[in-house]
Amino acid sequence: MSTPVRFARSVVAYLDQQGWVRESEGPVGSLWRSSNPGEVDVIAVPMGEIKRGDRAWRSVVERIAIHERRDPLEVASNIENQYTDVTHLRAANDLVISGSIPLDAGATLVASAKEMLRSSATTAQRARAQIDGNFSKIGDALVKQARLGHTIDRSYAIPVLMPLPFEPTSTASDLEITGIEGHRAAPESPERRVMRTFAQALNAVNRVIVEPARQPRQSDVPSLVVAGVSREFVTALSRIVAQPAVAEFEATFIWATAVRTTSDVPVTVSIPPASVELLDQAAQLLKATRRDPPQSVTGPIVEVRHVPPDRFGEVAVQTTRNGRPAEIRVRLGLEDIDRSHEWMRTGTTVIVDGVIVRNPGHPLRIDAPTRYGSLSSAFLDGAQD
């Protein structure tokens, strides 16, 4: 649940996102007017804390709901979760009675979900085929921030919530540098990188292992690992779908609306019980991989720039090095620069291979990339080899 201060700030952030304009501010609060005509066009937001359920909270939420012609509970959820990534994990079964499943299956779902998230938090720092107990301390600290929500009525689905840092709304903007055509996007937080890695890892398992419906091959391993898949992740997933009471495991991803979302992960990924044998085979392959694949840079694009009439431009890819966020500048031809604008806008995760050059006093660079593309295309290509 949001803290009082966080909720108060979230109300202001929500109004700003929805096109409301702050008309005035005084010692007791601020007055906001909507740029879109409606039944309610003016809202007063009190100064200081707003506690869930009190009169000020209800007044603000109900007036927004009237303006948007939506249910107040839905509006309140949108306000509270605009800085929260939510993943709904569902264990479906035709024998479910009143939204319940056997205790063993429920316990396995929660425990395995935690291990999958913990594994993703580690591989978000550095890709590896197996963690073998060497979990990232930075990743573990991020996982401790995750929360477990209430199960959804009439279905056994548990929400895993990851609060993101509260930051002012920031979108792509022009670079104010003379002679340079460029755009800059808000950076990705470490918390979002963990949840994105979790989603991309699950999607990679589905596309590379489950959907081909064939025995996994050693050539599949690099595509899995670069997407954040580890032996521990696959083993935990296998334990869920191996439960007799689980007819299908499903994850639905709802990204925080106040933060640039990732567009290259399906909204929902489903893993059927029939895939248990394939998952176990993949886990054995990952365990047998003694060396991690060559380091690839993966992450969202946070800057694109070009100096006309140069035939080359560059992008800045946000990644992690030594457990810290870092930007790698990549030199690209104009064709790659053109598509990079769209990838930055949509939050697409890219992958870059090449020699990273370090010059004192200058950003890290890859001047001659041997591969540059979207991460989803990379692991799909690997699955089709």
PDB file of C-alpha atoms in Angstrom, residues 215-345:
ATOM      1  CA  GLN A 215      14.117 -31.166 -27.349  1.00  0.00           C
ATOM      2  CA  PRO A 216      16.181 -28.101 -26.423  1.00  0.00           C
ATOM      3  CA  ARG A 217      19.600 -27.853 -28.071  1.00  0.00           C
ATOM      4  CA  GLN A 218      22.905 -26.411 -26.953  1.00  0.00           C
ATOM      5  CA  SER A 219      22.512 -23.742 -29.631  1.00  0.00           C
ATOM      6  CA  ASP A 220      19.436 -22.465 -27.747  1.00  0.00           C
ATOM      7  CA  VAL A 221      21.437 -21.610 -24.629  1.00  0.00           C
ATOM      8  CA  PRO A 222      22.989 -18.273 -25.749  1.00  0.00           C
ATOM      9  CA  SER A 223      19.564 -16.946 -26.776  1.00  0.00           C
ATOM     10  CA  LEU A 224      18.117 -17.887 -23.402  1.00  0.00           C
ATOM     11  CA  VAL A 225      20.968 -16.546 -21.296  1.00  0.00           C
ATOM     12  CA  VAL A 226      21.151 -13.172 -23.020  1.00  0.00           C
ATOM     13  CA  ALA A 227      17.431 -12.717 -22.260  1.00  0.00           C
ATOM     14  CA  GLY A 228      18.086 -13.277 -18.546  1.00  0.00           C
ATOM     15  CA  VAL A 229      17.257 -16.993 -18.272  1.00  0.00           C
ATOM     16  CA  SER A 230      19.257 -19.091 -15.810  1.00  0.00           C
ATOM     17  CA  ARG A 231      19.063 -22.712 -14.695  1.00  0.00           C
ATOM     18  CA  GLU A 232      17.534 -21.543 -11.418  1.00  0.00           C
ATOM     19  CA  PHE A 233      14.800 -19.619 -13.244  1.00  0.00           C
ATOM     20  CA  VAL A 234      13.819 -22.605 -15.399  1.00  0.00           C
ATOM     21  CA  THR A 235      13.922 -25.036 -12.469  1.00  0.00           C
ATOM     22  CA  ALA A 236      11.603 -22.834 -10.388  1.00  0.00           C
ATOM     23  CA  LEU A 237       9.178 -22.509 -13.300  1.00  0.00           C
ATOM     24  CA  SER A 238       9.199 -26.283 -13.811  1.00  0.00           C
ATOM     25  CA  ARG A 239       8.231 -26.830 -10.161  1.00  0.00           C
ATOM     26  CA  ILE A 240       5.118 -24.692 -10.639  1.00  0.00           C
ATOM     27  CA  VAL A 241       3.790 -26.356 -13.788  1.00  0.00           C
ATOM     28  CA  ALA A 242       4.665 -29.836 -12.473  1.00  0.00           C
ATOM     29  CA  GLN A 243       2.058 -29.462  -9.716  1.00  0.00           C
ATOM     30  CA  PRO A 244      -0.892 -31.823 -10.443  1.00  0.00           C
ATOM     31  CA  ALA A 245      -3.354 -29.099  -9.454  1.00  0.00           C
ATOM     32  CA  VAL A 246      -1.965 -26.621 -11.999  1.00  0.00           C
ATOM     33  CA  ALA A 247      -3.464 -26.864 -15.478  1.00  0.00           C
ATOM     34  CA  GLU A 248      -1.546 -23.821 -16.733  1.00  0.00           C
ATOM     35  CA  PHE A 249       0.810 -21.198 -15.376  1.00  0.00           C
ATOM     36  CA  GLU A 250       0.155 -17.684 -16.611  1.00  0.00           C
ATOM     37  CA  ALA A 251       1.872 -14.359 -15.984  1.00  0.00           C
ATOM     38  CA  THR A 252       0.292 -11.023 -16.914  1.00  0.00           C
ATOM     39  CA  PHE A 253       2.447  -7.901 -16.865  1.00  0.00           C
ATOM     40  CA  ILE A 254       1.039  -4.456 -16.044  1.00  0.00           C
ATOM     41  CA  TRP A 255       3.720  -1.798 -16.307  1.00  0.00           C
ATOM     42  CA  ALA A 256       3.691   1.379 -14.226  1.00  0.00           C
ATOM     43  CA  THR A 257       1.928   4.034 -16.294  1.00  0.00           C
ATOM     44  CA  ALA A 258       4.074   6.928 -15.060  1.00  0.00           C
ATOM     45  CA  VAL A 259       7.255   5.337 -16.409  1.00  0.00           C
ATOM     46  CA  ARG A 260       8.233   4.551 -19.989  1.00  0.00           C
ATOM     47  CA  THR A 261       7.033   1.008 -20.611  1.00  0.00           C
ATOM     48  CA  THR A 262       8.687  -1.853 -22.440  1.00  0.00           C
ATOM     49  CA  SER A 263       6.922  -2.805 -25.661  1.00  0.00           C
ATOM     50  CA  ASP A 264       8.706  -6.009 -26.640  1.00  0.00           C
ATOM     51  CA  VAL A 265       7.177  -8.330 -24.038  1.00  0.00           C
ATOM     52  CA  PRO A 266       3.682  -9.822 -24.492  1.00  0.00           C
ATOM     53  CA  VAL A 267       1.072  -8.737 -21.965  1.00  0.00           C
ATOM     54  CA  THR A 268       0.489 -12.377 -21.019  1.00  0.00           C
ATOM     55  CA  VAL A 269       2.755 -15.454 -21.170  1.00  0.00           C
ATOM     56  CA  SER A 270       1.316 -18.940 -20.552  1.00  0.00           C
ATOM     57  CA  ILE A 271       3.271 -22.126 -19.803  1.00  0.00           C
ATOM     58  CA  PRO A 272       1.343 -25.457 -19.983  1.00  0.00           C
ATOM     59  CA  PRO A 273       2.116 -28.520 -17.799  1.00  0.00           C
ATOM     60  CA  ALA A 274       3.013 -30.497 -20.938  1.00  0.00           C
ATOM     61  CA  SER A 275       6.216 -28.475 -21.101  1.00  0.00           C
ATOM     62  CA  VAL A 276       7.668 -29.852 -17.839  1.00  0.00           C
ATOM     63  CA  GLU A 277       9.945 -32.338 -19.596  1.00  0.00           C
ATOM     64  CA  LEU A 278      11.215 -29.638 -21.982  1.00  0.00           C
ATOM     65  CA  LEU A 279      11.886 -27.295 -19.078  1.00  0.00           C
ATOM     66  CA  ASP A 280      13.813 -29.970 -17.199  1.00  0.00           C
ATOM     67  CA  GLN A 281      15.889 -30.709 -20.307  1.00  0.00           C
ATOM     68  CA  ALA A 282      16.645 -27.012 -20.737  1.00  0.00           C
ATOM     69  CA  ALA A 283      17.690 -26.765 -17.090  1.00  0.00           C
ATOM     70  CA  GLN A 284      20.168 -29.608 -17.629  1.00  0.00           C
ATOM     71  CA  LEU A 285      21.609 -27.834 -20.674  1.00  0.00           C
ATOM     72  CA  LEU A 286      22.039 -24.625 -18.686  1.00  0.00           C
ATOM     73  CA  LYS A 287      23.676 -26.572 -15.854  1.00  0.00           C
ATOM     74  CA  ALA A 288      26.111 -28.201 -18.284  1.00  0.00           C
ATOM     75  CA  THR A 289      27.161 -24.802 -19.647  1.00  0.00           C
ATOM     76  CA  ARG A 290      30.420 -24.206 -17.785  1.00  0.00           C
ATOM     77  CA  ARG A 291      31.257 -20.881 -19.366  1.00  0.00           C
ATOM     78  CA  ASP A 292      28.985 -17.896 -19.704  1.00  0.00           C
ATOM     79  CA  PRO A 293      28.572 -16.606 -23.269  1.00  0.00           C
ATOM     80  CA  PRO A 294      30.570 -13.544 -24.392  1.00  0.00           C
ATOM     81  CA  GLN A 295      29.331 -10.381 -22.716  1.00  0.00           C
ATOM     82  CA  SER A 296      26.564  -8.679 -24.655  1.00  0.00           C
ATOM     83  CA  VAL A 297      25.227  -5.232 -23.820  1.00  0.00           C
ATOM     84  CA  THR A 298      21.447  -5.247 -23.327  1.00  0.00           C
ATOM     85  CA  GLY A 299      19.079  -2.524 -22.203  1.00  0.00           C
ATOM     86  CA  PRO A 300      16.880   0.344 -23.372  1.00  0.00           C
ATOM     87  CA  ILE A 301      18.096   3.199 -25.560  1.00  0.00           C
ATOM     88  CA  VAL A 302      18.255   6.452 -23.596  1.00  0.00           C
ATOM     89  CA  GLU A 303      19.754   8.727 -26.245  1.00  0.00           C
ATOM     90  CA  VAL A 304      19.978   8.968 -30.035  1.00  0.00           C
ATOM     91  CA  ARG A 305      22.141  11.597 -31.731  1.00  0.00           C
ATOM     92  CA  HIS A 306      23.412  12.471 -35.207  1.00  0.00           C
ATOM     93  CA  VAL A 307      25.553  15.321 -36.537  1.00  0.00           C
ATOM     94  CA  PRO A 308      24.595  16.098 -40.166  1.00  0.00           C
ATOM     95  CA  PRO A 309      25.926  15.382 -42.726  1.00  0.00           C
ATOM     96  CA  ASP A 310      27.896  12.571 -41.048  1.00  0.00           C
ATOM     97  CA  ARG A 311      26.987   9.107 -42.358  1.00  0.00           C
ATOM     98  CA  PHE A 312      27.118   7.774 -38.802  1.00  0.00           C
ATOM     99  CA  GLY A 313      25.383   8.588 -35.553  1.00  0.00           C
ATOM    100  CA  GLU A 314      25.343   7.067 -32.087  1.00  0.00           C
ATOM    101  CA  VAL A 315      22.975   5.747 -29.464  1.00  0.00           C
ATOM    102  CA  ALA A 316      23.420   5.410 -25.726  1.00  0.00           C
ATOM    103  CA  VAL A 317      22.288   2.024 -24.374  1.00  0.00           C
ATOM    104  CA  GLN A 318      21.659   1.820 -20.637  1.00  0.00           C
ATOM    105  CA  THR A 319      22.993  -1.370 -19.086  1.00  0.00           C
ATOM    106  CA  THR A 320      24.704  -2.524 -15.876  1.00  0.00           C
ATOM    107  CA  ARG A 321      28.411  -2.948 -15.223  1.00  0.00           C
ATOM    108  CA  ASN A 322      29.759  -4.092 -11.880  1.00  0.00           C
ATOM    109  CA  GLY A 323      26.258  -3.793 -10.433  1.00  0.00           C
ATOM    110  CA  ARG A 324      25.835  -0.140 -11.396  1.00  0.00           C
ATOM    111  CA  PRO A 325      23.844   1.530 -14.173  1.00  0.00           C
ATOM    112  CA  ALA A 326      26.066   2.498 -17.087  1.00  0.00           C
ATOM    113  CA  GLU A 327      25.643   3.910 -20.571  1.00  0.00           C
ATOM    114  CA  ILE A 328      27.458   2.445 -23.562  1.00  0.00           C
ATOM    115  CA  ARG A 329      27.637   4.653 -26.656  1.00  0.00           C
ATOM    116  CA  VAL A 330      27.343   2.712 -29.914  1.00  0.00           C
ATOM    117  CA  ARG A 331      28.378   4.069 -33.334  1.00  0.00           C
ATOM    118  CA  LEU A 332      25.815   3.178 -35.995  1.00  0.00           C
ATOM    119  CA  GLY A 333      24.947   3.853 -39.616  1.00  0.00           C
ATOM    120  CA  LEU A 334      21.985   6.060 -40.468  1.00  0.00           C
ATOM    121  CA  GLU A 335      19.652   3.119 -41.166  1.00  0.00           C
ATOM    122  CA  ASP A 336      20.177   1.844 -37.616  1.00  0.00           C
ATOM    123  CA  ILE A 337      19.860   5.385 -36.250  1.00  0.00           C
ATOM    124  CA  ASP A 338      16.452   5.772 -37.919  1.00  0.00           C
ATOM    125  CA  ARG A 339      14.967   2.657 -36.304  1.00  0.00           C
ATOM    126  CA  SER A 340      16.633   3.502 -32.984  1.00  0.00           C
ATOM    127  CA  HIS A 341      14.343   6.523 -32.596  1.00  0.00           C
ATOM    128  CA  GLU A 342      11.299   4.221 -32.574  1.00  0.00           C
ATOM    129  CA  TRP A 343      12.974   1.703 -30.256  1.00  0.00           C
ATOM    130  CA  MET A 344      13.763   4.472 -27.770  1.00  0.00           C
ATOM    131  CA  ARG A 345      10.200   5.783 -27.925  1.00  0.00           C
TER     132      ARG A 345
END
